[in-house]
Tab-separated table of C-alpha atoms in Angstrom:
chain	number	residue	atom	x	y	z
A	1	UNK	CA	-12.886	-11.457	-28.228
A	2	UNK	CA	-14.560	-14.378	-29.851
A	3	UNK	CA	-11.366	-16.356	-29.740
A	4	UNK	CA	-11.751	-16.128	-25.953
A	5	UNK	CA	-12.667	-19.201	-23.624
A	6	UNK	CA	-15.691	-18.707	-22.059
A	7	UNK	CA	-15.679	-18.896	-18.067
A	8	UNK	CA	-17.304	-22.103	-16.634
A	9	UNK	CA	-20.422	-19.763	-15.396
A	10	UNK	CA	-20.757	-18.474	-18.535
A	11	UNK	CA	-24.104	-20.128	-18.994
A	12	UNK	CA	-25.635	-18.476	-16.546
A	13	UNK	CA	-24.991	-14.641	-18.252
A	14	UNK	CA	-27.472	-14.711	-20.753
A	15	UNK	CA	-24.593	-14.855	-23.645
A	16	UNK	CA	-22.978	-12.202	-22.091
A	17	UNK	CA	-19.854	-13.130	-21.387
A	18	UNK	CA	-18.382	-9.869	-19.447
A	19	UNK	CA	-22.038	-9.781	-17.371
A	20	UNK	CA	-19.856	-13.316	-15.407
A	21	UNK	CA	-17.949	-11.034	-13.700
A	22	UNK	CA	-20.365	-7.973	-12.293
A	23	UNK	CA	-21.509	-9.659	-9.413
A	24	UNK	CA	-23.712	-7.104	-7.681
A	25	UNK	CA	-27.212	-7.252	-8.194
A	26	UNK	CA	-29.052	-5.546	-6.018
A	27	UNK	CA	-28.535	-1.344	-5.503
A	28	UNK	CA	-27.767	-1.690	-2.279
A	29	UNK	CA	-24.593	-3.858	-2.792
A	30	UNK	CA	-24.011	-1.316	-5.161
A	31	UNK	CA	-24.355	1.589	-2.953
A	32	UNK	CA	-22.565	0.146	-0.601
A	33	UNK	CA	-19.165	-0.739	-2.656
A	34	UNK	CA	-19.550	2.878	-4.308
A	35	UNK	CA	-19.450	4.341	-0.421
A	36	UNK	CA	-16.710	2.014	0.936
A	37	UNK	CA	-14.466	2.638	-1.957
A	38	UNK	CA	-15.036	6.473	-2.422
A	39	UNK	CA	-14.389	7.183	0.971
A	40	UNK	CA	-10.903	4.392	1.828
A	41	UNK	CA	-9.821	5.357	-1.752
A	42	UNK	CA	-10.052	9.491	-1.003
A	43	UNK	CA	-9.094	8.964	2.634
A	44	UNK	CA	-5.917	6.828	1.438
A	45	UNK	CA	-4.729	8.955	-1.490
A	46	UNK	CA	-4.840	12.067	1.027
A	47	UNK	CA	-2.660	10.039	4.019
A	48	UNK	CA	-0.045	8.903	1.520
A	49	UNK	CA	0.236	11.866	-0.408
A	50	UNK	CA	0.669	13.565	3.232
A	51	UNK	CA	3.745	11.281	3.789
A	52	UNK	CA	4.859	11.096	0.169
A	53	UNK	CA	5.042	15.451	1.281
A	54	UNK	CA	6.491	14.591	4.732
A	55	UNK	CA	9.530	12.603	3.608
A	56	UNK	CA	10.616	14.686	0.305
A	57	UNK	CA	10.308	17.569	1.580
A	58	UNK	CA	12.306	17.216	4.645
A	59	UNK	CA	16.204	17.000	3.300
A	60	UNK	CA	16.930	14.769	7.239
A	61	UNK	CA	14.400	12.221	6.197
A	62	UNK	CA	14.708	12.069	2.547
A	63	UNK	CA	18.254	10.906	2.717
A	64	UNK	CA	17.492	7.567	4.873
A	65	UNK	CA	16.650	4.617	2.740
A	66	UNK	CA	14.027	3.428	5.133
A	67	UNK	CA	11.744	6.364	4.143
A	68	UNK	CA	12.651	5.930	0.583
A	69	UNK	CA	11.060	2.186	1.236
A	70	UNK	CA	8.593	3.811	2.984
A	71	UNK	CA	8.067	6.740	-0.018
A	72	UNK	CA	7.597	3.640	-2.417
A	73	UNK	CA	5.691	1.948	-0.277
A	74	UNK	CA	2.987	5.277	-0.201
A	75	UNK	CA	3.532	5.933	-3.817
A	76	UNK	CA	2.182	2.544	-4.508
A	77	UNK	CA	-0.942	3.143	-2.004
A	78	UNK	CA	-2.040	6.208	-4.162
A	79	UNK	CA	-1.987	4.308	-7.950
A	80	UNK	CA	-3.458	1.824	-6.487
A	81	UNK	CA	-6.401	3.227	-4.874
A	82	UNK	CA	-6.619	5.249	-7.805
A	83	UNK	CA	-6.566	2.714	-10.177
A	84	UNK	CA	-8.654	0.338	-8.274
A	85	UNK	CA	-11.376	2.799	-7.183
A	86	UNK	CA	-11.956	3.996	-11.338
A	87	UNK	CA	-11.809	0.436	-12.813
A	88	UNK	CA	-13.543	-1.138	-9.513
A	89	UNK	CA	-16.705	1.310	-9.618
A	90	UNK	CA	-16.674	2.128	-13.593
A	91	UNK	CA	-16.985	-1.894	-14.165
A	92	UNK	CA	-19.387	-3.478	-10.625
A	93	UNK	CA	-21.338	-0.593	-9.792
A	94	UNK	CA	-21.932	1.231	-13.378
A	95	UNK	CA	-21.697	-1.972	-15.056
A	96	UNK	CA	-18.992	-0.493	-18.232
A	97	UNK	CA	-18.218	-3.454	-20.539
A	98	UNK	CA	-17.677	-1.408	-23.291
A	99	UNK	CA	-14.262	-1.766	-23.119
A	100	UNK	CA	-12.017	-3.617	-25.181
A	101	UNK	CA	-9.689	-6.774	-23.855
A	102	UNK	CA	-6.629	-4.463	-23.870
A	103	UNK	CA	-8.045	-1.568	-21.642
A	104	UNK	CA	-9.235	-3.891	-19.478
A	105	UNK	CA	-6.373	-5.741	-19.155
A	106	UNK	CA	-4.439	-2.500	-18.936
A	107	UNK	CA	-6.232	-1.928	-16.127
A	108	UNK	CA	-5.997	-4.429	-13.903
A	109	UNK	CA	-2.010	-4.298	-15.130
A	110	UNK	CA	-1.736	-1.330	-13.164
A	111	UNK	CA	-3.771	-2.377	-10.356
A	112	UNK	CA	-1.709	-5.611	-10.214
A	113	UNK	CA	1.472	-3.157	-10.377
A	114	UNK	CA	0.301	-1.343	-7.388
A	115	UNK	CA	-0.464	-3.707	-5.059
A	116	UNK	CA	2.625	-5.922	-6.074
A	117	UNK	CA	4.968	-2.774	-5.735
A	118	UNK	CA	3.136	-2.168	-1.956
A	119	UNK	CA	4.160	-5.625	-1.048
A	120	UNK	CA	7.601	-5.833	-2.510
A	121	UNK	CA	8.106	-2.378	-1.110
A	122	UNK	CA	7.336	-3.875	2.532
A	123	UNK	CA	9.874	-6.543	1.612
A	124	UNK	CA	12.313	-4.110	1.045
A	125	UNK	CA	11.588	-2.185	4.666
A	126	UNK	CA	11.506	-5.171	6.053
A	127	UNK	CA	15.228	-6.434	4.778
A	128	UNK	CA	16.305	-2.458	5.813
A	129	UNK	CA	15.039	-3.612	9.222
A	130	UNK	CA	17.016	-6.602	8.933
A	131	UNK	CA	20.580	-5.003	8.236
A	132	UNK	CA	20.001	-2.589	10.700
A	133	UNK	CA	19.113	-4.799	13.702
A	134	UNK	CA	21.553	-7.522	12.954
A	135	UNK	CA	24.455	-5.249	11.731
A	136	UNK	CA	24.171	-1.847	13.219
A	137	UNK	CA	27.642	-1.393	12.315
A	138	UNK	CA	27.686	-1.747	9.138
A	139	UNK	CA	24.360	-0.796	8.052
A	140	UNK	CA	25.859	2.916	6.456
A	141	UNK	CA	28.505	0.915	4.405
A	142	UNK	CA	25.788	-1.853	3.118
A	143	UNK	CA	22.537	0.904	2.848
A	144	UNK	CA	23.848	3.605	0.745
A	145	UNK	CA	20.931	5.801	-0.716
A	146	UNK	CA	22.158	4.726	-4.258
A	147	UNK	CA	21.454	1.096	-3.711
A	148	UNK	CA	18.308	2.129	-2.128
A	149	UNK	CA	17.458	3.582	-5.297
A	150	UNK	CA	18.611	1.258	-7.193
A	151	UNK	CA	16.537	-1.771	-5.264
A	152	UNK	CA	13.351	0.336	-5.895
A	153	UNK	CA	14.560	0.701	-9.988
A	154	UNK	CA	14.389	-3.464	-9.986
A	155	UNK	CA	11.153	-3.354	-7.159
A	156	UNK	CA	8.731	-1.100	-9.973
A	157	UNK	CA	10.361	-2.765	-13.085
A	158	UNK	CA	9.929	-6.553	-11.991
A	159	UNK	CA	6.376	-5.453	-10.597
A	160	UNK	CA	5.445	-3.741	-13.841
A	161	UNK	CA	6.878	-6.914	-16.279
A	162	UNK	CA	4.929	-9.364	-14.012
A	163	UNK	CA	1.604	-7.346	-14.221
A	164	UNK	CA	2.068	-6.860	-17.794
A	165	UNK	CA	2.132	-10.367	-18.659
A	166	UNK	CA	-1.374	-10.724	-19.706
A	167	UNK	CA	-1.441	-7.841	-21.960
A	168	UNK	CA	1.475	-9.359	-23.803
A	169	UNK	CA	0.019	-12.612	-24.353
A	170	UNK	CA	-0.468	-14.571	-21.347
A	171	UNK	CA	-4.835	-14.282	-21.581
A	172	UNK	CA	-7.196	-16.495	-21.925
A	173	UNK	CA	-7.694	-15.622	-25.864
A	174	UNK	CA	-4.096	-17.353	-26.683
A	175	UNK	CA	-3.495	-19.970	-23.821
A	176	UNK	CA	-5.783	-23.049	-24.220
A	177	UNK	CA	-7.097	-22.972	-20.531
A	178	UNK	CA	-9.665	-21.465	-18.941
A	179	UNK	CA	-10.292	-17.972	-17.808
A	180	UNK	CA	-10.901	-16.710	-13.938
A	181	UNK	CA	-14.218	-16.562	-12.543
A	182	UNK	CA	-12.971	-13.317	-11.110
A	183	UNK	CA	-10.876	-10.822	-13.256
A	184	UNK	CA	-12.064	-10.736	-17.285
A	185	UNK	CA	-9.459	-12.415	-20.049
A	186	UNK	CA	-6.968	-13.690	-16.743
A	187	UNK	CA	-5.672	-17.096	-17.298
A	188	UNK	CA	-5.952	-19.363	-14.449
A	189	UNK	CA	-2.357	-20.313	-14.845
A	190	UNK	CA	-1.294	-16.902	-14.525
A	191	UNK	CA	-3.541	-15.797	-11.765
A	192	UNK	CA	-1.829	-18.679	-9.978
A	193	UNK	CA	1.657	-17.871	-10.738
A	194	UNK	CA	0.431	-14.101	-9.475
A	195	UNK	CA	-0.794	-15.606	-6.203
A	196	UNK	CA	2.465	-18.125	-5.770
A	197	UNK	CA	4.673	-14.475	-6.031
A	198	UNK	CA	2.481	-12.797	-3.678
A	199	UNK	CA	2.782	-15.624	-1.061
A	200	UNK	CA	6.421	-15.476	-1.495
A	201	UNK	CA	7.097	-12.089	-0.708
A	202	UNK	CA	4.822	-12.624	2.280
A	203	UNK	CA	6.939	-15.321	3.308
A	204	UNK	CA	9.948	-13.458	3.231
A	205	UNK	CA	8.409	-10.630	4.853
A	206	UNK	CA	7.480	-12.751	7.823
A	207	UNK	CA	10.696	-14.388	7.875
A	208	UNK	CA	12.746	-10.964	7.789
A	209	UNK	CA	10.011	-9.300	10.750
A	210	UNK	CA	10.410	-12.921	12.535
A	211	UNK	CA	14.476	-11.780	13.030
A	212	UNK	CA	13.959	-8.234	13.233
A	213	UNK	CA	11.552	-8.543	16.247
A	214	UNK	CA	13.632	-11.463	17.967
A	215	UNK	CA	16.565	-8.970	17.756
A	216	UNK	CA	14.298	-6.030	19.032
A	217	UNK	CA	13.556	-8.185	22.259
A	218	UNK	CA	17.100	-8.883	22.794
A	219	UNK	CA	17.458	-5.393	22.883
A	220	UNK	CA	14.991	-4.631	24.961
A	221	UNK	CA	16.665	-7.117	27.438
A	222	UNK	CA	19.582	-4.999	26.870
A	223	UNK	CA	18.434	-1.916	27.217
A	224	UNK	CA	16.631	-2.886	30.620
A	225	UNK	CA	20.126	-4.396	32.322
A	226	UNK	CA	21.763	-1.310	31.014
A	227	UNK	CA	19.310	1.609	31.912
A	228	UNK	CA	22.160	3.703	33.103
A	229	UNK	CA	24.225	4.121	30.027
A	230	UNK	CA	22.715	6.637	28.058
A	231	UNK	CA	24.668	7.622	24.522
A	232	UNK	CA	24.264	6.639	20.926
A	233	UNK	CA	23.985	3.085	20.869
A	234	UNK	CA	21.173	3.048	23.193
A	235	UNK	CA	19.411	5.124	21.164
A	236	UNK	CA	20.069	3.839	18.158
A	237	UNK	CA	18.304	0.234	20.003
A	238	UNK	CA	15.642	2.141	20.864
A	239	UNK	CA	14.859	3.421	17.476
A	240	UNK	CA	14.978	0.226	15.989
A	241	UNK	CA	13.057	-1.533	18.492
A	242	UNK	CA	10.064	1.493	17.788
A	243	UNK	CA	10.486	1.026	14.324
A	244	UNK	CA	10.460	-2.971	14.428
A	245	UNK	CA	7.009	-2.806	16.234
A	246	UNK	CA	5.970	-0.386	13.864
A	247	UNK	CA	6.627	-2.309	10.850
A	248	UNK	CA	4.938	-5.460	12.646
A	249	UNK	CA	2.093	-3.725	12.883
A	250	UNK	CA	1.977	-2.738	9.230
A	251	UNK	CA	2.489	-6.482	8.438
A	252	UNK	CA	-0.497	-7.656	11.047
A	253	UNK	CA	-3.167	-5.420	9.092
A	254	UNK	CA	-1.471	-6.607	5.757
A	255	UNK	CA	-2.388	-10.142	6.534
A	256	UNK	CA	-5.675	-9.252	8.079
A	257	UNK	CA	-6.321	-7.746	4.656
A	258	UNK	CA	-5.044	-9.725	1.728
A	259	UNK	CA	-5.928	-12.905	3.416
A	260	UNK	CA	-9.434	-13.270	2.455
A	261	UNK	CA	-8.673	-12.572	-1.142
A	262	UNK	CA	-5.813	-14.734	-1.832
A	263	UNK	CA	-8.216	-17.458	-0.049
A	264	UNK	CA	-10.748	-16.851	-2.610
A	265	UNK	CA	-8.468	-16.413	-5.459
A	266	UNK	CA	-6.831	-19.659	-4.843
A	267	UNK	CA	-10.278	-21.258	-3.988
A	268	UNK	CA	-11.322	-20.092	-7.349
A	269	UNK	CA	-8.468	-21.782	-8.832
A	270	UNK	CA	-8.957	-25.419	-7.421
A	271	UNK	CA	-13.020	-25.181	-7.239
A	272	UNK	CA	-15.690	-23.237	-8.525
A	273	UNK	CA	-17.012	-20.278	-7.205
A	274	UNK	CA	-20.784	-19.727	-5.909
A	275	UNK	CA	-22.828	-16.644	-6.695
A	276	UNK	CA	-22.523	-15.399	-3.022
A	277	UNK	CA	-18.450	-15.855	-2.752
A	278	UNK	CA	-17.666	-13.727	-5.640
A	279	UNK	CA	-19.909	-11.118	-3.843
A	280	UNK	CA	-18.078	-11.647	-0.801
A	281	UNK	CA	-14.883	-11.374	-3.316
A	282	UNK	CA	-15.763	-8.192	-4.436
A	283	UNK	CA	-16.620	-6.738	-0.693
A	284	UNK	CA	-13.215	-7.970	0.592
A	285	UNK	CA	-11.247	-6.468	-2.214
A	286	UNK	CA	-12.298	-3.548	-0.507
A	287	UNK	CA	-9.827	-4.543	2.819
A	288	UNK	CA	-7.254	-4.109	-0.001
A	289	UNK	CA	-7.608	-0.047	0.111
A	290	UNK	CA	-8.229	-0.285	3.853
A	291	UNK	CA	-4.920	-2.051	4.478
A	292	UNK	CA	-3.504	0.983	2.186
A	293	UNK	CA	-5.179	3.637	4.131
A	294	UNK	CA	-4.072	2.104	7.491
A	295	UNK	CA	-0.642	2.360	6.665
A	296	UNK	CA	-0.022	6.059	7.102
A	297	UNK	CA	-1.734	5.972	10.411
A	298	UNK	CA	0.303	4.030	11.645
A	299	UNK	CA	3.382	5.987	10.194
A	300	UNK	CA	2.326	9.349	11.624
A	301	UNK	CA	1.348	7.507	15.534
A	302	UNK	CA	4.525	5.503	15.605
A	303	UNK	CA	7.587	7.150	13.198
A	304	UNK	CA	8.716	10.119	15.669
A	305	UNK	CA	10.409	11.848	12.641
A	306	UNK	CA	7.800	11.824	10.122
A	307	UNK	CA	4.972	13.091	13.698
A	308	UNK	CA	7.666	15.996	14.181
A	309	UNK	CA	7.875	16.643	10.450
A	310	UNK	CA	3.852	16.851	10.290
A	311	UNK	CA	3.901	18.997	13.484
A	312	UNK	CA	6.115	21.628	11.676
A	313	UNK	CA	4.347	21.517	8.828
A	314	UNK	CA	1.252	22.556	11.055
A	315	UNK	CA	2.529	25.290	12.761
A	316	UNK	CA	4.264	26.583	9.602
A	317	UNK	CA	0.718	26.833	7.873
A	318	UNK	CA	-0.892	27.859	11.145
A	319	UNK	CA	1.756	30.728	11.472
A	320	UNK	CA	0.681	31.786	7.409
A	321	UNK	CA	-2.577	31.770	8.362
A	322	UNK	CA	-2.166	34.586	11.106
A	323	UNK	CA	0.282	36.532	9.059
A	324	UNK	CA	-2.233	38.863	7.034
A	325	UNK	CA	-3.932	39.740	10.304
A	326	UNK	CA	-0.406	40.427	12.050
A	327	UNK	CA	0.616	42.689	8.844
A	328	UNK	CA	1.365	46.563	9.042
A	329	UNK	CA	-1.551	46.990	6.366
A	330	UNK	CA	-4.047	45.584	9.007
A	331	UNK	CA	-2.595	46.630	12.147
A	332	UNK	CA	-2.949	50.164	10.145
A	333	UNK	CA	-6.385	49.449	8.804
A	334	UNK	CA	-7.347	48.614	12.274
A	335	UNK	CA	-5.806	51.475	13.932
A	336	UNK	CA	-7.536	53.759	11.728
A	337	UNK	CA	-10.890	52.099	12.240
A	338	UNK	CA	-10.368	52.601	16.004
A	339	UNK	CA	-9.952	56.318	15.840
A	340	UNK	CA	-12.622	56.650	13.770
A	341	UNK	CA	-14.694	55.242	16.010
C-alpha cells in the first residue's frame, strides 16, 4: 500500500489516504444513504428473485431465450445490490478501511461484474428483440436455447475478466498514473476504458431498440389496415410490439439512471472533483439500485406471461393457505365443537 500513488486530494485527508474517498460528513448524509440503500437494495433483491422464481419455475417460459436474457438480466440485479449495498454502507456510512487493497478491489470486482452483466444482459434482449422483429421467420432456427446459453456463458465470463482487471494488476500500485478520486487503488486509465465499454454497449442498445421500435410501428400500421385478420401472425406482431415498448421503457430508466454517474466518472477523469460532487457521486450511485429495482416492475405490469405466471403463483399459495381450515380434521374439530355447544 505504500507503493500506491496518492490521489490528487490526498492532502486534504490528514495522511489518510483511504479517508479521500468517504465523502459523507455529516450523520445525516449518512442516514440518509444507509435508508436509500437498505430499502432499493431489499426491495430489488425481493422483485428479481420474484422473477428469477417466475421464469424457472414455469417449464413455458423457461424455454424462451428472451426470459433467459431476462433471468440474467435479474440475476445480475440481485449481486449487485447485494454487493453494492455491503461494500457501499460497510465503507461511506461505517467508515471500514481496514481492509486490504485486494478485498477492496475484490469488491468493487464484483460490483463492476454486476452492473456490467445487467447492461450486457440488456444488450442481449435487445439483439433477441432485433431477430425477432426483423426476421420473425427465422427467429426459431437463429434463437435456439443453446446459443442463448451459450451468449450468456461469453456475457458473465467477458464481464467477470473485465472487472477483474484491477485485481490482476491493472491498480494504481503498479501503473505509473494516478488513482480515481472516486473508487480506492482504480487507475484512471482503467476507469476510462470501463466507462468507454459501458458507453458502447449503450450505444448498441440504442441502436438495436432504435430498429426494434421502428419495426414495432410498422406493425402497428399493419395491424391497424388489417384489423380483420385475426390468426398467428397478428399475434405474434402484437407481442412483439408489447414487448418492444416494454424493453424501451427498461432502457429510458437505464439512461435516467447511469447518466449522472458516467457524467461524473468521466468528469473526474478530465478535471478534478469538488468536495460537494463526490457527495452528489455517492447519492446518485444510489439511481444505480433504483434503475435495478425498477426493472421488475416493469416486467410484472407489461410481460403478460410472467403477470399470469405471478397470478398462479398467488392463487396456488392462497388456495394452501385455506387448505388446513377446509381439512376433514377441522371440519371434524368444528363439528364436534358445535354439538357441544
Amino acid at each position: 500500500m505504500d507503493s500506491c500513488r496518492i490521489p490528487a486530494n490526498a492532502s486534504k485527508c490528514s495522511g489518510s489516504t483511504m479517508e479521500c474517498f468517504m465523502v459523507l460528513s455529516t450523520r445525516a448524509q449518512k442516514i440518509s444513504i444507509g435508508i436509500l440503500c437498505g430499502l432499493f437494495g431489499t426491495i430489488c433483491v425481493f422483485e428479481n428473485s420474484l422473477v428469477l422464481y417466475l421464469i424457472f419455475s414455469s417449464p413455458g417460459i423457461r424455454k424462451k431465450p428472451s426470459y433467459l436474457f431476462i433471468g440474467s438480466l435479474a440475476l445480475a440485479d440481485i449481486l449487485a445490490s447485494i454487493i453494492f449495498v455491503c461494500s457501499f454502507v460497510n465503507f461511506h456510512v461505517f467508515n471500514e478501511a481496514g481492509f486490504s487493497k485486494e478485498v477492496l478491489l475484490l469488491q468493487l470486482g464484483g460490483v463492476t461484474t454486476s452492473f456490467s452483466a445487467s447492461l450486457s444482459s440488456l444488450l442481449l434482449t435487445a439483439l433477441d428483440r432485433y431477430i425477432s422483429i426483423s426476421r420473425p421467420s427465422e427467429y426459431k432456427l437463429l434463437m435456439t436455447k443453446k446459443r442463448a446459453w451459450t451468449a450468456l456463458a461469453v456475457l458473465w465470463v467477458t464481464c467477470a475478466t473485465i472487472a477483474g482487471l484491477p485485481l490482476l494488476g491493472w491498480n494504481c500500485c503498479t501503473l505509473d498514473s494516478s488513482c480515481s478520486e472516486l473508487f480506492p487503488f482504480v487507475d484512471d486509465n482503467y476507469l476510462s476504458g470501463w466507462i468507454c465499454f459501458v458507453v458502447v454497449l449503450l450505444g448498441c442498445i440504442v441502436c438495436a431498440y432504435g430498429h426494434v421500435l421502428w419495426r414495432a410501428r410498422q406493425h402497428v400500421a399493419y395491424m391497424e389496415q388489417h384489423q380483420a385478420q385475426a390468426g398467428k401472425q397478428n399475434s405474434r406482431m402484437r407481442m412483439d410490439v408489447m414487448l418492444a415498448k416494454t424493453l424501451a421503457m427498461v432502457l429510458a430508466v437505464l439512461m435516467l439512471c447511469w447518466s449522472p454517474v458516467l457524467a461524473l466518472m468521466i468528469y473526474s477523469i478530465f478535471g478534478r472533483l469538488s468536495d460537494r460532487l463526490r457527495k452528489v457521486f455517492a447519492f446518485c450511485s444510489t439511481l444505480c439500485l433504483l434503475n435495478s429495482m425498477v426493472n421488475p416492475i416493469i416486467y410484472g405490469l407489461r410481460s403478460k406471461e410472467l403477470f399470469s405466471s405471478l397470478r398462479r403463483v398467488l392463487s396456488h399459495f392462497r388456495r394452501q393457505l385455506k387448505a388446513p381450515e377446509e381439512s376433514p380434521e377441522a371440519e371434524s374439530t368444528h363439528k364436534s365443537s358445535v354439538i357441544e355447544t
